CSV table of C-alpha atoms and ligand atoms in Angstrom, one decimal:
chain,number,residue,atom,x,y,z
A,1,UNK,CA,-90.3,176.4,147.5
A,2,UNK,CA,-91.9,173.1,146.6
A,3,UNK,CA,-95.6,173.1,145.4
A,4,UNK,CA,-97.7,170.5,145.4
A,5,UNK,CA,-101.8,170.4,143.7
A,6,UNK,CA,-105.0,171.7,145.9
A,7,UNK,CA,-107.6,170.7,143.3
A,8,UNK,CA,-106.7,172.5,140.0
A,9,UNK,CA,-104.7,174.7,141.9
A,10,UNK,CA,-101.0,174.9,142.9
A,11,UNK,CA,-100.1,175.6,146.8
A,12,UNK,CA,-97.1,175.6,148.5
A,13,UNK,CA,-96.5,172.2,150.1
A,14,UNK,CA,-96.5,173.3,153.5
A,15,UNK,CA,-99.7,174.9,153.1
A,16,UNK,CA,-101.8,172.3,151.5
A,17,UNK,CA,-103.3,170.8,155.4
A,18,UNK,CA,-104.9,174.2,156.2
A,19,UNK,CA,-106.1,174.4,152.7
A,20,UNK,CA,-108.1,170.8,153.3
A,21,UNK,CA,-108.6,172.0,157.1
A,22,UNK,CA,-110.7,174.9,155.7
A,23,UNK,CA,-112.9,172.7,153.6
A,24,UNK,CA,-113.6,170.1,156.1
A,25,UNK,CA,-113.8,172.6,158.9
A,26,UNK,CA,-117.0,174.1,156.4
A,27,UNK,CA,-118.2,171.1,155.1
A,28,UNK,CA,-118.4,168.9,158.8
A,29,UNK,CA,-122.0,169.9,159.8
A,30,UNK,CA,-123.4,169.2,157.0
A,31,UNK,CA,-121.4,166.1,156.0
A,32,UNK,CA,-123.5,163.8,156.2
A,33,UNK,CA,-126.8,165.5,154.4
A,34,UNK,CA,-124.0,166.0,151.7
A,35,UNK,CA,-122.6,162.7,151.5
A,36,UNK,CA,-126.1,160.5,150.7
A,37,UNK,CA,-127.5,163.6,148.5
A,38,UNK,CA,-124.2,164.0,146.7
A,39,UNK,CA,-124.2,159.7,146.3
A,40,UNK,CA,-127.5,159.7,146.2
A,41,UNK,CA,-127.1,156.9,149.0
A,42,UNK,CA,-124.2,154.8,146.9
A,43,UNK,CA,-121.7,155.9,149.6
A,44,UNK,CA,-123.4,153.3,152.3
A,45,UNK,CA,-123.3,150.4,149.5
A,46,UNK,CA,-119.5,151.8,149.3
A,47,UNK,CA,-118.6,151.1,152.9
A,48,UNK,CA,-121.0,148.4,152.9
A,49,UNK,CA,-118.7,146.8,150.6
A,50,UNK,CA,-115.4,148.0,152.7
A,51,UNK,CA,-117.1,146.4,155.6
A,52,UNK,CA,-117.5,143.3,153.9
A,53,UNK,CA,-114.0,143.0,152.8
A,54,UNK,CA,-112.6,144.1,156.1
A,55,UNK,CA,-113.7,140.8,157.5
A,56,UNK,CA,-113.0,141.6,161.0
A,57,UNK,CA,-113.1,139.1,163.9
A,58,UNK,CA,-114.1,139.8,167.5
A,59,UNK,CA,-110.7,140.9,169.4
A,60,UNK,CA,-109.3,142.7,166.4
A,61,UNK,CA,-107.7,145.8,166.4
A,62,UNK,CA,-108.4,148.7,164.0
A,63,UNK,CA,-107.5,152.3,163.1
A,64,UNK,CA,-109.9,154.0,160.9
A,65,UNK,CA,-107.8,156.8,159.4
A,66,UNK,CA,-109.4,160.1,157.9
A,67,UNK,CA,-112.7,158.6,160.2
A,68,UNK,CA,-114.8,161.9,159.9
A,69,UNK,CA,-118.1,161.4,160.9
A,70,UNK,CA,-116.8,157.5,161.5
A,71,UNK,CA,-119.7,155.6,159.4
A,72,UNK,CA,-116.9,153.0,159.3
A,73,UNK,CA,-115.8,152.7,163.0
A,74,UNK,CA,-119.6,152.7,164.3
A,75,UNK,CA,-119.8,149.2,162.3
A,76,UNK,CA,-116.5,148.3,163.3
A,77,UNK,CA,-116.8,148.7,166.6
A,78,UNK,CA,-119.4,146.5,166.7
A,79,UNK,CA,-117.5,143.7,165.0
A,80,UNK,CA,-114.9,143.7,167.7
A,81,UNK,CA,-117.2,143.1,170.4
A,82,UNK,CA,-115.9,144.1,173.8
A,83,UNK,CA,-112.1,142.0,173.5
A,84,UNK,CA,-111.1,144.0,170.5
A,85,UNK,CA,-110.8,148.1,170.0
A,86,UNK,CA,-111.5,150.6,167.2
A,87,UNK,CA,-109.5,153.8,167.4
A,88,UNK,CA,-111.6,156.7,165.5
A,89,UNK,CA,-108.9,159.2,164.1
A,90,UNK,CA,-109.0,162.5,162.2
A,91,UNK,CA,-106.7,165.4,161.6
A,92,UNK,CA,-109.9,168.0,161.4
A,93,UNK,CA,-111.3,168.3,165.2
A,94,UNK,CA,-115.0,169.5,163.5
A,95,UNK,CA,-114.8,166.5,161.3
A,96,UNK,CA,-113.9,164.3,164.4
A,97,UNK,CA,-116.5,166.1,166.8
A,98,UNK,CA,-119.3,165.6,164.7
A,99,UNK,CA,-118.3,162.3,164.5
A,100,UNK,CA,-117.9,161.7,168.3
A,101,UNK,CA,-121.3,163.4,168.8
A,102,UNK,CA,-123.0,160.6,166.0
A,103,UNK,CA,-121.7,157.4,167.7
A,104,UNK,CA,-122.3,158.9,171.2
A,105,UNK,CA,-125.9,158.9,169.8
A,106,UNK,CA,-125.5,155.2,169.0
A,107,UNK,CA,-124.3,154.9,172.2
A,108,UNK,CA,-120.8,154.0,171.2
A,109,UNK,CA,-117.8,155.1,172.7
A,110,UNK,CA,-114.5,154.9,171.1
A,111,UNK,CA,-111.0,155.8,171.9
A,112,UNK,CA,-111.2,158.9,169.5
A,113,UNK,CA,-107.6,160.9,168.8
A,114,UNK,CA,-106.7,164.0,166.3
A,115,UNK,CA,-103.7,162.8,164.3
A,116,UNK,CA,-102.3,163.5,160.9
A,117,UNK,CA,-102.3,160.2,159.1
A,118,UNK,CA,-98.7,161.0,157.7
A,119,UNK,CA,-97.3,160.7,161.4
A,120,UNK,CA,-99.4,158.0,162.8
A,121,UNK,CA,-98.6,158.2,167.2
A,122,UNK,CA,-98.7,154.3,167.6
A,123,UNK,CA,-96.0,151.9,168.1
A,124,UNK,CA,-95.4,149.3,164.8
A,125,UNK,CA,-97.4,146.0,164.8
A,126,UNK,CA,-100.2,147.1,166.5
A,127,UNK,CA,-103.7,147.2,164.4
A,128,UNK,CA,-104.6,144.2,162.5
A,129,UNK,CA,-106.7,146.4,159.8
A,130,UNK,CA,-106.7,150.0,159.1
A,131,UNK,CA,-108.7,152.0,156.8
A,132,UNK,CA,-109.2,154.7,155.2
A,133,UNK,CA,-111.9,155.9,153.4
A,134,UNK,CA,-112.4,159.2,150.8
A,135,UNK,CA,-109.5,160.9,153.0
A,136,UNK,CA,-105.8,159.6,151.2
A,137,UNK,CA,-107.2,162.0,148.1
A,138,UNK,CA,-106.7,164.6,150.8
A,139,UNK,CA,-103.1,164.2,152.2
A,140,UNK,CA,-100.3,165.8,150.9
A,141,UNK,CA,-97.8,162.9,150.9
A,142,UNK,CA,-99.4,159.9,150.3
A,143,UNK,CA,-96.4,157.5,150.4
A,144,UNK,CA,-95.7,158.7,153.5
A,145,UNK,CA,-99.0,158.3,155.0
A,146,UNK,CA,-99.3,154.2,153.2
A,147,UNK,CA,-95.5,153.8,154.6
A,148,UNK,CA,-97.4,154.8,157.8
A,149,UNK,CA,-100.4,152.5,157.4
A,150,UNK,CA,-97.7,149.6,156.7
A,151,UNK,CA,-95.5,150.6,159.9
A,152,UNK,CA,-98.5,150.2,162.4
A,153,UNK,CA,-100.1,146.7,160.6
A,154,UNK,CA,-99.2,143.8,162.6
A,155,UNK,CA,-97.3,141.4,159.7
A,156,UNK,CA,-100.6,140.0,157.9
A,157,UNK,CA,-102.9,142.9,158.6
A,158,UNK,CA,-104.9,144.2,156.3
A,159,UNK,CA,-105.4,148.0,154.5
A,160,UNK,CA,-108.4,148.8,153.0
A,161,UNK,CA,-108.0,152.4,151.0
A,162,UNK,CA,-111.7,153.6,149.9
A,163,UNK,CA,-111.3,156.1,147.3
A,164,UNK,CA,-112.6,158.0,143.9
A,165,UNK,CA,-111.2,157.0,141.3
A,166,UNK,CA,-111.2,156.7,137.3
A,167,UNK,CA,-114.5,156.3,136.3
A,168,UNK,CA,-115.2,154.1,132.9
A,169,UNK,CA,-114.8,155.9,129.5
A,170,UNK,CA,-118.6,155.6,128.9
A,171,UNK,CA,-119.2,157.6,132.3
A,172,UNK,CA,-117.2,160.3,131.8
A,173,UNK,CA,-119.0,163.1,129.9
A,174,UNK,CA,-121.5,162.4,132.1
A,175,UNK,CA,-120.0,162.4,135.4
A,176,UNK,CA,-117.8,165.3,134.2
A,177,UNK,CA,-120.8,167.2,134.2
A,178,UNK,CA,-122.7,166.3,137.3
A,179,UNK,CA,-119.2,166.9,139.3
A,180,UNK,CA,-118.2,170.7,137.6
A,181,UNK,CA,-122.2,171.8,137.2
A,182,UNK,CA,-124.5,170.1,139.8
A,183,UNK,CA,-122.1,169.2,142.9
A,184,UNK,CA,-121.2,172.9,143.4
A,185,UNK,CA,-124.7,174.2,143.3
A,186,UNK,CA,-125.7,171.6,145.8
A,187,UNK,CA,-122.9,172.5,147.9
A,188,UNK,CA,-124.1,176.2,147.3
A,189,UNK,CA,-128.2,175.3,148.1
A,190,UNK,CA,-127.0,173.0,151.4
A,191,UNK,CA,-124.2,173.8,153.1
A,192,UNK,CA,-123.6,177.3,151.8
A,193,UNK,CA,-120.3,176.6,150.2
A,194,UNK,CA,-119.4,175.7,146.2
A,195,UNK,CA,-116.1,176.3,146.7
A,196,UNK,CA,-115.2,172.9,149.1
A,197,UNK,CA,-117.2,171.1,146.5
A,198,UNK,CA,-115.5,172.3,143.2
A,199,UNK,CA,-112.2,171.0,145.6
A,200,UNK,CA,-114.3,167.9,145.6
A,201,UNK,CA,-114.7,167.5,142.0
A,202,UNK,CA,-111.0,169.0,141.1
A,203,UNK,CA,-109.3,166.6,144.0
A,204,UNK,CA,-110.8,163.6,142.8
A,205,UNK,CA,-109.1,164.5,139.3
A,206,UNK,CA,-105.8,164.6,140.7
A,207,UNK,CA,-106.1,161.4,142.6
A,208,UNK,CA,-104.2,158.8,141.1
A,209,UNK,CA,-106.4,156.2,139.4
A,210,UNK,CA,-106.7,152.6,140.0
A,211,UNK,CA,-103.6,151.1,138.8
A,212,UNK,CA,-101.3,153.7,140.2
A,213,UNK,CA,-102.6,153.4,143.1
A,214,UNK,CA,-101.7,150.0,142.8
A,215,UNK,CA,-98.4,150.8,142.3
A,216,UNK,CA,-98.2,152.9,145.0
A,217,UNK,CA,-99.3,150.8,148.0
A,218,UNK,CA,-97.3,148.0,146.4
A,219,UNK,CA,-94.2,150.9,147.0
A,220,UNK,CA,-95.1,151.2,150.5
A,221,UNK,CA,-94.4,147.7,151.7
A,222,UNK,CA,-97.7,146.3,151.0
A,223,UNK,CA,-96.6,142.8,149.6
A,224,UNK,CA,-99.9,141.5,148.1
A,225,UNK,CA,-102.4,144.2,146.4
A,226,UNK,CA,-105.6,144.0,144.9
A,227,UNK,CA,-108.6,147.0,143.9
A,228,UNK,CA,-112.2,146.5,143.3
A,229,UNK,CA,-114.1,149.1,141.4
A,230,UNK,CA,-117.4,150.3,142.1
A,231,UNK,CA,-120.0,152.5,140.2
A,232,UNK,CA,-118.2,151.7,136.9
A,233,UNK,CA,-114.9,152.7,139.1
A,234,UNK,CA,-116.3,155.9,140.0
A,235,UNK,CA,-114.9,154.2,143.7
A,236,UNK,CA,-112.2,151.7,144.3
A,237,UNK,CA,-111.8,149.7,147.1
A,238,UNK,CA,-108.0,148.9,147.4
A,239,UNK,CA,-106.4,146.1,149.3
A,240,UNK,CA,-102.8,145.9,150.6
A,241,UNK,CA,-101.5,143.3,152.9
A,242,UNK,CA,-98.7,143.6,154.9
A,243,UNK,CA,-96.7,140.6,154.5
B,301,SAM,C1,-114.2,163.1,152.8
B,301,SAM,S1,-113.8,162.9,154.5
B,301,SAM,C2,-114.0,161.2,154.8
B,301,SAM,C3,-114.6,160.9,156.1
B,301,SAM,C4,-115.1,159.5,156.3
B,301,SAM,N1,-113.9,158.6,156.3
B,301,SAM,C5,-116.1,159.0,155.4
B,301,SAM,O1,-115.8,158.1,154.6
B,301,SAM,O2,-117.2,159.6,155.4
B,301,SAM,C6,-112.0,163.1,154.4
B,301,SAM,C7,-111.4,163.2,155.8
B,301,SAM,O3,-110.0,163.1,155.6
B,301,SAM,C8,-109.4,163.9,156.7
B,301,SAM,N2,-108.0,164.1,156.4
B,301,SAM,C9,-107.4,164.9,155.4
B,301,SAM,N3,-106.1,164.9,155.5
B,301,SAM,C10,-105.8,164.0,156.5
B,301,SAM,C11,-104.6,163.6,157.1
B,301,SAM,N4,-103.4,164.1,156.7
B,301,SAM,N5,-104.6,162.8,158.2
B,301,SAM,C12,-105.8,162.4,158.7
B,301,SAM,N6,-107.0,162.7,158.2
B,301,SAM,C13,-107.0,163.6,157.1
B,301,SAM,C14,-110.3,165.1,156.7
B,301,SAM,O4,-110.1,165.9,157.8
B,301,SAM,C15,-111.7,164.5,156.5
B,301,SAM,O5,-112.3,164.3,157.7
């Protein structure tokens, strides 16, 4: 049997997708509420950022990865403009849903798919960007999920991996504290669940920090690599290219 970490705690590697299906499957209708209380806003300056560094051009292709609620593909799509596409992915159908139903409401409609970012359905060469934003934390086999990313850039595309990460030494007591004693109360007081946000807290723990990272999109083919931290690196933006 071969185990693998679920936050803090140890789960059989088989079973670690329905453990993150039951979180996101709790969390999705409140999501959003969560996400700017929880970032007290800093998540938009986040992808704000990711947007900026994405530095898409009309006609391009993208696959935003782990899309959610897709705060990334609604601006995407609309840096495209009507030559390129923006495909909306998710493994969690409530997470996806919810997002559907939000760019629906911005009158958007995207080619929207359920798929597990570790078996990507596309052909190789296709997307010129992908993302993926605060969902690698969640897979269970990361390499094989970047070795995915790689396989479906065109030769030159671009990856953009938003993600937690190690926070400066200054920030930690600090941050420590807000993550074990206030996130889990808020996720008590507003979407009726501690438990997904203690995952939260724990997950982002286990994630590996900005320099392994590094190392680890540099391992999945990604020739040229570069992170930018946020929030005293409380986020990191990382950059592979595919050359
Ligand atoms: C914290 S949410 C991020 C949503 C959105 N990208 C955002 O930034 O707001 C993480 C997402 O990762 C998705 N996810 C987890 N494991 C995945 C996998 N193996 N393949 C694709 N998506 C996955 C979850 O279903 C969830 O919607």
């Amino acid at each position: 049997m071969t185990t693998t970490h679920f936050g803090y705690q140890s789960v059989e590697e088989t079973d670690k997708a329905r453990h993150v299906r039951g979180v996101f499957d709790s969390v999705a209708p409140k999501y959003d509420l969560m996400n700017d209380l929880m970032s007290m806003g800093l998540h938009r300056v986040w992808k704000a950022f990711t947007v900026l560094a994405a530095d898409i051009r009309e006609g391009d292709q993208v696959l935003d990865i782990a899309g959610g609620t897709g705060d990334l593909a609604l601006v995407f799509s609309k840096k495209v403009g009507n030559s390129g596409c923006v495909v909306h992915t998710d493994i969690n159908e409530a997470m996806l849903r919810t997002g559907r139903d939000r760019l629906l409401d911005a009158g958007v409609v995207l080619p929207t798919l359920v798929c597990d970012a570790e078996k990507l359905p596309f052909p190789a060469n296709c997307f010129d960007l992908v993302s993926v934003a605060f969902g690698l934390r969640n897979m269970t086999h990361k390499e094989l999920a970047l070795a995915e990313m790689n396989r479906v850039l065109k030769p030159g595309g671009k990856l953009l991996v938003l993600e937690f990460s190690k926070v400066a030494p200054p920030l930690e007591k600090l941050y420590d504290w807000y993550s074990f004693k206030v996130l889990p109360r808020l996720g008590q007081w507003v979407a009726g669940d501690a438990a997904s946000y203690r995952y939260l807290a724990e997950s982002i723990r286990m994630h590996p920090a900005q320099q392994e990272l590094k190392a680890m999109l540099q391992g999945s083919g990604f020739g040229h690599v570069d992170y930018h931290n946020m929030t005293g690196g409380l986020v990191a933006l990382h950059v592979g290219i595919k050359c």
